[in-house]
Short mmCIF file of C-alpha atoms in Angstrom, two decimals:
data_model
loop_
_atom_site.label_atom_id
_atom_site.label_comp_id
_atom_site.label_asym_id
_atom_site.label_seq_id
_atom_site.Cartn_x
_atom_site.Cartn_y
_atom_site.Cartn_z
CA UNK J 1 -13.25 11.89 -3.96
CA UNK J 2 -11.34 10.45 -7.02
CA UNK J 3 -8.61 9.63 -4.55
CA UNK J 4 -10.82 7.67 -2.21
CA UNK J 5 -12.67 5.45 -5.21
CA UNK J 6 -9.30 4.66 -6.26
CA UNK J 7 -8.13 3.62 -2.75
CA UNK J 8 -11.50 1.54 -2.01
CA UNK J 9 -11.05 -0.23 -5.86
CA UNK J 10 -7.32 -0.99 -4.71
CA UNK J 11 -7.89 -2.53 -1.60
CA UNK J 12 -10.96 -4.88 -2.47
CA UNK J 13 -8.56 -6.20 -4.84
CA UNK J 14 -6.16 -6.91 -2.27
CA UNK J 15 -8.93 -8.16 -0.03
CA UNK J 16 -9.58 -10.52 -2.97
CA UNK J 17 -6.03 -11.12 -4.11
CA UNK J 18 -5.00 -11.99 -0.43
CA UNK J 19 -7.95 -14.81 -0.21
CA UNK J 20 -7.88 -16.07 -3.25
CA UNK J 21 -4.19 -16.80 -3.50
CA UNK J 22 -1.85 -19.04 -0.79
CA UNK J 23 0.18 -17.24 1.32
CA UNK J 24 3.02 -18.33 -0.61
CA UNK J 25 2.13 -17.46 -3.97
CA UNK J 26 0.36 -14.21 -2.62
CA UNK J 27 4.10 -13.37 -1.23
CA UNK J 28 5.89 -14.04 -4.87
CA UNK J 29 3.17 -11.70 -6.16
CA UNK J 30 3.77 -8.96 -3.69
CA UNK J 31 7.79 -8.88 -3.94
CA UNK J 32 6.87 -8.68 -7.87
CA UNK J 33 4.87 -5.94 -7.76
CA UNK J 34 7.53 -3.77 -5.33
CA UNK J 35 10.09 -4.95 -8.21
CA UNK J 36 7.95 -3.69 -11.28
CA UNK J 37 7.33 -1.01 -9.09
CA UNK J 38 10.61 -0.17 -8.43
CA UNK J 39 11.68 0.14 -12.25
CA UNK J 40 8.75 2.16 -13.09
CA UNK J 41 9.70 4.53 -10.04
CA UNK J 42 13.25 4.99 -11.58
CA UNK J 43 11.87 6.09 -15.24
CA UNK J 44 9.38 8.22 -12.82
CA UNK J 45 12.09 9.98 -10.56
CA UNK J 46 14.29 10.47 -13.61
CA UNK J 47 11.68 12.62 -15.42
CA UNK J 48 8.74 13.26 -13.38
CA UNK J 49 10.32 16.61 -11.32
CA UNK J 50 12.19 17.66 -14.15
CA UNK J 51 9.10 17.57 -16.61
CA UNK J 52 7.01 20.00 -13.45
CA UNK J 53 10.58 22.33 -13.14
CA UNK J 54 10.80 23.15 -16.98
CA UNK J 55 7.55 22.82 -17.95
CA UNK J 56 4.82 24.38 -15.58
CA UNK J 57 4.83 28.14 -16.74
CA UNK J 58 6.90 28.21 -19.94
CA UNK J 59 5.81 29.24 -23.37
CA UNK J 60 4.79 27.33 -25.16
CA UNK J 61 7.61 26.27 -27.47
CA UNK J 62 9.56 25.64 -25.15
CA UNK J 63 7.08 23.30 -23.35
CA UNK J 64 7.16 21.49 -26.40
CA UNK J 65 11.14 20.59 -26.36
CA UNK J 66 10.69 19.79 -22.78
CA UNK J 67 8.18 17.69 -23.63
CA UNK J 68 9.60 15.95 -26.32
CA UNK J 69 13.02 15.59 -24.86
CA UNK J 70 10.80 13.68 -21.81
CA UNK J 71 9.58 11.39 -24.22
CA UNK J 72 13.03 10.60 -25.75
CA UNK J 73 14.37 9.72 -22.56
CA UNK J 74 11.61 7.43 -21.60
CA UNK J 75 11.46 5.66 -24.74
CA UNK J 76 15.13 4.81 -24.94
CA UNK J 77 14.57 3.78 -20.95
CA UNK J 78 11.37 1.66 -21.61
CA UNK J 79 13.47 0.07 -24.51
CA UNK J 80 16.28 -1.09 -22.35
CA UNK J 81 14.04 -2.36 -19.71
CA UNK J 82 12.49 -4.27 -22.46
CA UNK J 83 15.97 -5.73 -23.48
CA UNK J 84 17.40 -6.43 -19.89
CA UNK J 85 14.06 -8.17 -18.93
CA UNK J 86 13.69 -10.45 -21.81
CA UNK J 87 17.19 -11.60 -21.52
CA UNK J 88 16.82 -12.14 -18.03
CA UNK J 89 13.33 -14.45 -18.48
CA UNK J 90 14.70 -16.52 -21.15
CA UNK J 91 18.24 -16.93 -20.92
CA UNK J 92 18.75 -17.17 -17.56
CA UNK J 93 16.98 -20.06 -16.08
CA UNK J 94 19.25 -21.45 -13.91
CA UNK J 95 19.01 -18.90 -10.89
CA UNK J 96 15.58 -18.09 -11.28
CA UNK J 97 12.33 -20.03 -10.42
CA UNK J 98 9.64 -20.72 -13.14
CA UNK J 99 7.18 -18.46 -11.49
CA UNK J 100 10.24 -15.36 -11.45
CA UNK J 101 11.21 -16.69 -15.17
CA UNK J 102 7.72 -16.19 -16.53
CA UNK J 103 7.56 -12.59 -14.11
CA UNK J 104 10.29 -11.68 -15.72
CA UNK J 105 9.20 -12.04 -19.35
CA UNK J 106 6.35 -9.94 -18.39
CA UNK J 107 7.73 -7.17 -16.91
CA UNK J 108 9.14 -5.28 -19.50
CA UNK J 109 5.66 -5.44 -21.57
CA UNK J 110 4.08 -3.81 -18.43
CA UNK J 111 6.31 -1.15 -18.03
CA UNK J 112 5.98 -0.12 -21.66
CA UNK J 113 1.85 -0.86 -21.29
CA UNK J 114 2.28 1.84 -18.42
CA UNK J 115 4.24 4.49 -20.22
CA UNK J 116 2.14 6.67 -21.69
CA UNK J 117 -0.74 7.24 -18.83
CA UNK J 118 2.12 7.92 -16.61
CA UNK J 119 3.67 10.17 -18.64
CA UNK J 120 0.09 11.59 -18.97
CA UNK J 121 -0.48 11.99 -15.50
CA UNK J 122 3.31 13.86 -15.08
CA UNK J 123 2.48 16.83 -17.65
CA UNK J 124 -1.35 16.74 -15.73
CA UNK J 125 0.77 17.23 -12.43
CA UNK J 126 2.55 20.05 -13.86
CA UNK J 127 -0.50 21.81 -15.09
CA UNK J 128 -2.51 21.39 -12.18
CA UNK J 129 -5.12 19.40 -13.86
CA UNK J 130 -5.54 16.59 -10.95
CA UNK J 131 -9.30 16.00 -11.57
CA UNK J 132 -7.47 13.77 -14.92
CA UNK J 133 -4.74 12.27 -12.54
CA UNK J 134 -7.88 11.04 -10.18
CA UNK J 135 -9.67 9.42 -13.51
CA UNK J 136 -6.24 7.54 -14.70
CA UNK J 137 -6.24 6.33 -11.43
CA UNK J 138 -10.01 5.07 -11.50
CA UNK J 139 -9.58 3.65 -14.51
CA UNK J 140 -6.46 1.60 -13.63
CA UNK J 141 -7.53 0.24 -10.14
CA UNK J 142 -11.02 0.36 -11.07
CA UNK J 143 -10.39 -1.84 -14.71
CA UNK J 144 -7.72 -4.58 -12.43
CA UNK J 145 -10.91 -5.14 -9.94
CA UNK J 146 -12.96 -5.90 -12.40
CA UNK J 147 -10.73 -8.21 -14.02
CA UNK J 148 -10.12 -9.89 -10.91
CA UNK J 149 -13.72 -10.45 -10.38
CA UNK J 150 -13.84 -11.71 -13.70
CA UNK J 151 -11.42 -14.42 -12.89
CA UNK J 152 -13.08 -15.69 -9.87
CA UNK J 153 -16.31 -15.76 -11.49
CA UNK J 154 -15.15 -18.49 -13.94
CA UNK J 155 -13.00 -19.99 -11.74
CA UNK J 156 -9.17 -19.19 -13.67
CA UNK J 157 -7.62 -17.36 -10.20
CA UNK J 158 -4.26 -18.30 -10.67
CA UNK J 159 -1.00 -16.28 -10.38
CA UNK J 160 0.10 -16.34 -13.85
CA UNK J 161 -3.76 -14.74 -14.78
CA UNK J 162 -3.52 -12.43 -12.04
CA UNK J 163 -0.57 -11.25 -14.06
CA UNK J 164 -1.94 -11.11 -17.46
CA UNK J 165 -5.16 -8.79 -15.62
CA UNK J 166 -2.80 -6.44 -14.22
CA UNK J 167 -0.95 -6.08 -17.89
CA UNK J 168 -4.02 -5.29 -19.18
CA UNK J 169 -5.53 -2.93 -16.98
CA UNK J 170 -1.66 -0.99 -17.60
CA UNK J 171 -2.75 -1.38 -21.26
CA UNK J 172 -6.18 0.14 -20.33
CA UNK J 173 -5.25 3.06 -18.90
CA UNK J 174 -2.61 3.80 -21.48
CA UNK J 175 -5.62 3.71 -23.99
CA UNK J 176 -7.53 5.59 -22.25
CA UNK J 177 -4.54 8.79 -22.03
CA UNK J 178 -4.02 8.18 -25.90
CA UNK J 179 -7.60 8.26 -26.61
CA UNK J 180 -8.27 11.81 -24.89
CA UNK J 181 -4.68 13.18 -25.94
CA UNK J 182 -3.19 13.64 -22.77
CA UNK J 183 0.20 12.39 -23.43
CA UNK J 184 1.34 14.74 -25.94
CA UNK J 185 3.51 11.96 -27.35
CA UNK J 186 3.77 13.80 -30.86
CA UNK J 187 5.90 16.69 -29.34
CA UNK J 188 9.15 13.99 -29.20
CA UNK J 189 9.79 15.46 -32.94
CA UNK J 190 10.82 18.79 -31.36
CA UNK J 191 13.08 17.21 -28.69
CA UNK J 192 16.67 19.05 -28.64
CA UNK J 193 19.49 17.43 -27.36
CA UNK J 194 20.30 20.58 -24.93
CA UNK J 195 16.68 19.68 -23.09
CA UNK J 196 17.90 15.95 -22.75
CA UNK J 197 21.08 16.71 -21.28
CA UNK J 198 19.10 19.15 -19.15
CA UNK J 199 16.32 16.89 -18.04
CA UNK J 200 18.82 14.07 -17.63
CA UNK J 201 21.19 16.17 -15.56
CA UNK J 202 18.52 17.73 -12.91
CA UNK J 203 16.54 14.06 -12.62
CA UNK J 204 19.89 12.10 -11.86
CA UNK J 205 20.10 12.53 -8.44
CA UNK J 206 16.36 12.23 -7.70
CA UNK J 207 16.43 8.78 -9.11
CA UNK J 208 18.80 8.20 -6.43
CA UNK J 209 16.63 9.58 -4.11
CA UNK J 210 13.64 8.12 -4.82
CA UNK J 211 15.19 5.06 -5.88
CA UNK J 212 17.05 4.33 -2.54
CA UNK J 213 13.48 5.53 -0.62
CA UNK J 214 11.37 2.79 -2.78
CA UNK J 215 14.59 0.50 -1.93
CA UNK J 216 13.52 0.58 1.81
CA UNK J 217 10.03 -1.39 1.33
CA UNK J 218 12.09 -3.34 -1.16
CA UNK J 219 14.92 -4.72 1.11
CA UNK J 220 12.02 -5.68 3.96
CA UNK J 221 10.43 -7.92 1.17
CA UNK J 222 13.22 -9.35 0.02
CA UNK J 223 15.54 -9.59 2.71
CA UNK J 224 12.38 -11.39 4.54
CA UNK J 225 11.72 -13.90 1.56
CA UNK J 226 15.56 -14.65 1.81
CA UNK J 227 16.00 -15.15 5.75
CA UNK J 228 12.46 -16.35 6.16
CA UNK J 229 10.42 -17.80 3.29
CA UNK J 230 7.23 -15.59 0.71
CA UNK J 231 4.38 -16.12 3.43
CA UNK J 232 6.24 -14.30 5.96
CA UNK J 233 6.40 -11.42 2.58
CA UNK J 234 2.61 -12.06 2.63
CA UNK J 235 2.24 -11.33 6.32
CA UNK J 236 4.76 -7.81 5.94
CA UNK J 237 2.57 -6.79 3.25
CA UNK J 238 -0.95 -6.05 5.31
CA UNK J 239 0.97 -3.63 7.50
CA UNK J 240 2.07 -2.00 3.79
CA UNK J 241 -1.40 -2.13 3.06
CA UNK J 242 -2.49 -0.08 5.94
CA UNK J 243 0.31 2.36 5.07
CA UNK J 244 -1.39 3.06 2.07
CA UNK J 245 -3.93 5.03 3.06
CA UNK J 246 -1.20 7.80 4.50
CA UNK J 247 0.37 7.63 1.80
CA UNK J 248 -3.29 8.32 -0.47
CA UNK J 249 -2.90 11.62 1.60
CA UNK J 250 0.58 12.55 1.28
CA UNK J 251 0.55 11.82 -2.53
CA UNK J 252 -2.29 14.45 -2.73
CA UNK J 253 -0.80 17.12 -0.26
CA UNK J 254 2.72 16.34 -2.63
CA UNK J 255 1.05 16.17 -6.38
CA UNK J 256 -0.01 19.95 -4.96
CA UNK J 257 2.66 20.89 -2.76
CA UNK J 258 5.52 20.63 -5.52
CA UNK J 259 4.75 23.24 -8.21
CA UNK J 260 3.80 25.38 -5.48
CA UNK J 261 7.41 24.91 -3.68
CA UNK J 262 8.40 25.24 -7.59
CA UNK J 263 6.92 28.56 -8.07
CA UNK J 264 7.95 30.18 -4.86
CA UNK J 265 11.75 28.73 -5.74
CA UNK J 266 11.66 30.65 -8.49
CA UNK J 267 10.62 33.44 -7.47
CA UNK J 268 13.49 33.80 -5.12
CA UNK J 269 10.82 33.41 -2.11
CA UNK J 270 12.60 31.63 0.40
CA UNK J 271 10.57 32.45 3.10
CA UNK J 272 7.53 31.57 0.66
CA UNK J 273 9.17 28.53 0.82
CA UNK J 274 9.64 27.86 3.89
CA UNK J 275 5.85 28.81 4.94
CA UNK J 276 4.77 26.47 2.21
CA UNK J 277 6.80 23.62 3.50
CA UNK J 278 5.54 24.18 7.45
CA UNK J 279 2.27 24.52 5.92
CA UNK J 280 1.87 21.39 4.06
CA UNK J 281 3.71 19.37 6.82
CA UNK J 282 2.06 20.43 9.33
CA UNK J 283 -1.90 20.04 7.88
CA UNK J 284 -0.80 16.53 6.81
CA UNK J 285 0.57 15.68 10.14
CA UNK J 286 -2.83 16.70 11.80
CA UNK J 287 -5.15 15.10 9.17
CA UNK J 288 -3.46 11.42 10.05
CA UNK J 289 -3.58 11.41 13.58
CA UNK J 290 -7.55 10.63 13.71
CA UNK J 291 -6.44 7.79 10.90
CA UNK J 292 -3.38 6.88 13.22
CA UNK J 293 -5.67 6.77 16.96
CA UNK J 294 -8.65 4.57 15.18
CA UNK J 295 -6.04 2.18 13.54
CA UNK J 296 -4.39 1.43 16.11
CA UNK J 297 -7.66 0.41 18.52
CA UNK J 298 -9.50 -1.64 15.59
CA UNK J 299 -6.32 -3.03 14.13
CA UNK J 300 -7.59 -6.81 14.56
CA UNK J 301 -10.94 -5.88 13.12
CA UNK J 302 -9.58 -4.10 10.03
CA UNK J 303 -7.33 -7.02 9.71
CA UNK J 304 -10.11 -9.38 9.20
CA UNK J 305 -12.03 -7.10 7.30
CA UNK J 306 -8.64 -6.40 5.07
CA UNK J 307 -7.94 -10.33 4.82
CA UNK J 308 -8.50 -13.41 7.23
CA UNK J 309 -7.61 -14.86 10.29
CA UNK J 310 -4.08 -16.15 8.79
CA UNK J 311 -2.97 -12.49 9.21
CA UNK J 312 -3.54 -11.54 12.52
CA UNK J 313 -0.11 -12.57 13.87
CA UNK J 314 0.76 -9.44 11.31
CA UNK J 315 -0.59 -6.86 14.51
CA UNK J 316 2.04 -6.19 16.66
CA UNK J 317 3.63 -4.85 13.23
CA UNK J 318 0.73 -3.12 12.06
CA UNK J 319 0.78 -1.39 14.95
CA UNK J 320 4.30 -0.62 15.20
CA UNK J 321 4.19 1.24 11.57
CA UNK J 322 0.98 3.24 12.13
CA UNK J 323 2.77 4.55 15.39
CA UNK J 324 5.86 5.44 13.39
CA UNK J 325 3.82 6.94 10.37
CA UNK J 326 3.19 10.07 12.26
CA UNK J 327 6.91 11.04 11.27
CA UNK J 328 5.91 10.39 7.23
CA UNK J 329 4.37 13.46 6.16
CA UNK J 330 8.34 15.95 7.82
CA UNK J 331 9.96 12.48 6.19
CA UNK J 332 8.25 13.27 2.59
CA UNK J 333 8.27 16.78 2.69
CA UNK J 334 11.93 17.48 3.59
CA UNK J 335 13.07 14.84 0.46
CA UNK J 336 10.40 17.16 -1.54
CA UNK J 337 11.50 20.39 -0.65
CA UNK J 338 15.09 19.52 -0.82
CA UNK J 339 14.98 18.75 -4.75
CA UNK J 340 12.67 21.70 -5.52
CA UNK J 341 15.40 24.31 -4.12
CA UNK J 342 17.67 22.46 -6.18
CA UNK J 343 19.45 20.40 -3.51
CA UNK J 344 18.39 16.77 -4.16
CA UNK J 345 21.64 15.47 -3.61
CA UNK J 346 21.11 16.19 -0.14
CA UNK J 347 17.75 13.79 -0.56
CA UNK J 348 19.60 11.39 -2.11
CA UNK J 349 21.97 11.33 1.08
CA UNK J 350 18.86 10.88 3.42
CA UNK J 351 17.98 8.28 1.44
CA UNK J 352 21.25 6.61 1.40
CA UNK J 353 21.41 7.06 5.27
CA UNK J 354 17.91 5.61 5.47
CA UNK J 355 18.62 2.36 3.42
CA UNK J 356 22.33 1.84 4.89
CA UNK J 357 20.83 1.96 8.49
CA UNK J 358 17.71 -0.40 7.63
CA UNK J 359 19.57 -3.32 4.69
CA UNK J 360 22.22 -3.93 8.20
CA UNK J 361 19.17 -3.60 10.64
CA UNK J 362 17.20 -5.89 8.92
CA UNK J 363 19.90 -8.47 8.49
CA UNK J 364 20.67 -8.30 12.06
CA UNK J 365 18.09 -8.63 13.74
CA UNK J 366 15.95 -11.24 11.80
CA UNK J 367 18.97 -13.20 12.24
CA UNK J 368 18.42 -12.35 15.87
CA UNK J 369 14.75 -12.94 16.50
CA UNK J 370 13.67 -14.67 13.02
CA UNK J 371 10.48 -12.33 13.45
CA UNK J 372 9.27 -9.94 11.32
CA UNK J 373 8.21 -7.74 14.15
CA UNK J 374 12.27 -7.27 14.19
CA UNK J 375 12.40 -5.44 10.73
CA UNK J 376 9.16 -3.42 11.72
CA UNK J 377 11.73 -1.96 14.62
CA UNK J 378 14.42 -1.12 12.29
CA UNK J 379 11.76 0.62 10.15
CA UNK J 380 11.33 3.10 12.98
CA UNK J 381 15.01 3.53 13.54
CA UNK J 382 15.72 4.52 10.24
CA UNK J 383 12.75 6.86 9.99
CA UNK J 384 13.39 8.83 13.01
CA UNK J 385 17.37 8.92 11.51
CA UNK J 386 16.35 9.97 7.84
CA UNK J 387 14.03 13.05 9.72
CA UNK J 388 17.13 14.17 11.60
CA UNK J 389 19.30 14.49 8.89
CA UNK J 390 16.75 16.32 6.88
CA UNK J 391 15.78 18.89 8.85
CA UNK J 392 19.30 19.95 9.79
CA UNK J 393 20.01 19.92 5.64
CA UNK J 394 17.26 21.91 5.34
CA UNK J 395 17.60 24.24 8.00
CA UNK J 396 20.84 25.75 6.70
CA UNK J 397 18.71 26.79 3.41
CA UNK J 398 15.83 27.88 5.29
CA UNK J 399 14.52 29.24 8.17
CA UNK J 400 11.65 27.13 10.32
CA UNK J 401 10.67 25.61 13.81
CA UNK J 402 8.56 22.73 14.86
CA UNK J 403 6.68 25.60 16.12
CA UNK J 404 6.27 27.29 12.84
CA UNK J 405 5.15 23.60 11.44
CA UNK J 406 2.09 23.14 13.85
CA UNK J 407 1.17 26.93 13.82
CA UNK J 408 0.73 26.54 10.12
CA UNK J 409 -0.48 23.31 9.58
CA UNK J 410 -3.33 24.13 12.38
CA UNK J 411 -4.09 27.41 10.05
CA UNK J 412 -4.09 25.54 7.04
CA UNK J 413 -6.71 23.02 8.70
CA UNK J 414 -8.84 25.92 9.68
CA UNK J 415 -8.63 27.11 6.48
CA UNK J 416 -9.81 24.00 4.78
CA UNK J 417 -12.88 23.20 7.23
CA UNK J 418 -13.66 27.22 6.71
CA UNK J 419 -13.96 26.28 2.53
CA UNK J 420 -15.47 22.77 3.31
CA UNK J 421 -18.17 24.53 5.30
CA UNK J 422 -18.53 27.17 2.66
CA UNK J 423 -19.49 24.70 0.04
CA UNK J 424 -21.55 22.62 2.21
CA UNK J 425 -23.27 25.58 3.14
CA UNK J 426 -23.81 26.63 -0.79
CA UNK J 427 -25.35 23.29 -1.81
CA UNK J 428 -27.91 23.64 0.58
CA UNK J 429 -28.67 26.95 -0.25
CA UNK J 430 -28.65 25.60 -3.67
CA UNK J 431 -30.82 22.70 -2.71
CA UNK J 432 -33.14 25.10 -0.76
CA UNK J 433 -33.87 27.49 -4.18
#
C-alpha cells in the first residue's frame, strides 16, 4: 500500500511538473534529475549490496564495523561529489548554460541532503523492515507534492524553485531517518579498515553494473537533447513515466528477492537458488501483463490524464516500451542474481553489452529518422540482447528452464491470491464478531 501512495504522490507531481513548466525547461529538468540520479545510484551500487551481504545475519559487532565502514565510504564519496560539483558550477562557465551552472551548484547539496535516509533505507533492506522503506518513501514524494502545490498556489513555479522544493524534501526525509534513529550513523567510530577494503572490493563491480544499466535511460536523454533539442527529452520522458509503475513492482519483488537469494547463497543452496530466481521472475512477469494489455489500449487516455495534448505524439513510443517491458522483470533478475552468487562482473558485462549496443543505436538511427520513436527501437534491441547474454551466464552456475520460470511464478501467484484471500476472509470474520 506504502508503495502505491508513493507512486500516486510521484506522479501528480509529474502531472503538475509537466503542465506547469514549458516543454523546454520541463526537458532540462528531466535530464537533471537522471544526472543527480545517476550519482546517487553510484554511492548506492557501491554500498547498498555489500551493506545486505555482510550485514543481514551477523552478530552484532560485527554489524557494527560493517556499518561503520559503510558510512566511511559514503562520507568520503558525498565529500568529493561536493568538491567536483562546486568546481564545476562556478568555475566553469564557459561550456555550461546558466540553468546547468546553477544545477550544478545544487547538486552536490542534494546528494549530501539525501545521504542519510538512503543509507537508512539500505540497513532497513537488509533487515527486512520494508514497512520503514515504504514511510521514507511517503515522506519524500509525499513532502515534494506538497511543496509543489505550495508553489503554484502563490504563483513562484519556476525551475530554479522547483529545485530548491526537491532539496528540501531530500532534507526532509533525511530528518525524518535521523529523528527515529534509523541510520545508525554513530557506528562510523567502529569502522576498520579491513571492512572498507572489503565493502569497497565486493561493491566495485556492481557500480559498474548498475552504473552502465542507469547509463541506458541516461544516453536516450542526452543523446536526444544533443541530436534533437530538451522538448523532444520532455516527450521521451512520459514513456519513462509509464515505465515506472513496472518498475514500483520489480523494486518490491527485488528489495525482497535479494537477501533471500543472499541467504540461500550462503547456504550453499544452489538449487534454492535457482527456485528462488524462477520464482520471483516468473510471479513478476505474470503480475505486469494485466498492467502491460490495459496500457497499451488506453495509452492516449492515460496520456492526457498523465499530461496534455502536447504529448500525444509520445504514443507510438509509449507503446513500443510497454510491449518490450514484459522482458524487465528475467532483465532485473538475472543482473540480481548474478551479484548475489558472487558473479557481478558478469552483470557488469550485460550491462556493458546493453549500453555499447544502445549509445551506437541511438546515434544511428536518430541521425537516420530524427525521431524519437528510433531510440524507442534500439531500446528493444538492446533488451532482448542484455536477456540473452544473461541467461546463458547464468545457466552455467545454475540449473533452470523457461519452463521452470512460468511453473513457479504461476505457483507463487497462487500462493499469494491463496494469503490475499486468507486475510480478506479474516477481516470479515473480524468485522462480523
Amino acid at each position: 500500500m506504502g508503495n502505491v501512495v508513493s507512486a500516486f504522490f510521484n506522479l501528480l507531481s509529474f502531472a503538475i511538473l509537466v503542465r506547469m513548466l514549458a516543454p523546454g525547461a520541463f526537458g532540462e529538468w528531466v535530464l537533471f534529475l537522471a544526472t543527480y540520479t545517476m550519482l546517487d545510484l553510484m554511492r548506492t551500487a557501491l554500498l547498498q549490496s555489500g551493506l545486505i551481504k555482510f550485514y543481514a545475519g551477523v552478530p552484532e559487532y560485527r554489524g557494527r564495523k560493517v556499518v561503520g565502514a559503510a558510512w566511511y565510504i559514503a562520507i568520503t564519496l558525498t565529500l568529493v561529489y561536493l568538491l567536483a560539483c562546486g568546481i564545476l558550477g562556478f568555475l566553469a562557465p564557459s561550456f555550461l548554460s546558466p540553468v546547468w551552472q546553477q544545477f550544478m551548484r545544487w547538486l552536490g547539496p542534494m546528494l549530501l541532503f539525501s545521504l542519510p535516509f538512503n543509507f537508512a533505507s539500505w540497513l532497513l533492506q537488509a533487515s527486512h523492515k520494508f514497512d520503514k522503506i515504504l514511510q521514507l518513501r511517503v515522506v519524500q514524494n509525499g513532502s515534494f507534492l506538497i511543496l509543489l502545490c505550495a508553489l503554484y498556489l502563490t504563483d513562484y513555479f519556476t525551475l530554479p524553485n522547483v529545485l530548491y522544493a526537491y532539496a528540501l524534501a531530500l532534507a526532509i526525509t533525511s530528518i525524518y531517518s535521523l529523528f527515529f534513529r534509523w541510520t545508525q550513523v554513530r557506528t562510523i567510530f567502529f569502522r576498520t579498515r579491513s571492512r572498507v577494503r572489503e565493502l569497497v572490493v565486493y561493491g566495485r563491480l556492481i557500480v559498474g553494473s548498475m552504473l552502465t544499466s542507469s547509463a541506458l535511460n541516461y544516453s536516450d536523454s542526452f543523446i536526444i537533447r544533443t541530436m534533437l533539442n530538451p522538448a523532444a527529452v520532455a516527450m521521451y520522458s512520459i514513456p519513462q513515466k509509464f515505465m515506472e509503475v513496472i518498475e514500483i513492482i520489480l523494486r518490491s519483488f527485488v528489495a525482497t528477492a535479494q537477501p533471500a537469494i543472499s541467504a540461500a547463497v550462503n547456504r550453499n543452496d544452489w538449487p534454492g537458488v535457482a527456485r528462488a530466481f524462477c520464482r520471483y521472475t516468473g510471479v513478476v512477469t505474470i503480475i505486469i501483463i494485466p498492467f502491460i494489455f490495459i496500457a497499451v489500449l488506453l495509452t492516449k487516455p492515460f496520456i492526457l490524464i498523465l499530461a496534455d495534448s502536447t504529448y500525444l505524439p509520445a504514443t507510438d513510443v509509449v507503446r513500443i516500451f510497454l510491449l518490450s517491458a514484459i522482458l524487465y522483470p528475467i532483465d532485473r533478475f538475472l543482473g540480481v542474481t548474478l551479484d548475489m552468487i558472487n558473479k557481478p562482473h558478469l552483470s557488469f558485462y550485460k550491462s556493458v553489452l546493453k549500453l555499447a549496443i544502445n549509445v551506437l543505436g541511438d546515434i544511428l538511427f536518430i541521425w537516420w529518422f530524427m525521431d524519437i520513436r528510433a531510440v524507442a527501437a534500439v531500446s528493444v534491441l538492446h533488451l532482448v540482447v542484455g536477456v540473452a547474454f544473461g541467461y546463458f551466464c547464468l545457466q552455467k552456475y545454475l540449473h533452470f528452464s523457461w519452463r521452470d520460470i512460468m511453473r513457479l511464478g504461476v505457483w507463487e501467484c497462487r500462493n499469494i491470491f491463496r494469503k490475499v484471500l486468507t486475510k480478506l476472509g479474516y477481516a470479515q470474520n473480524s468485522g462480523t464478531l
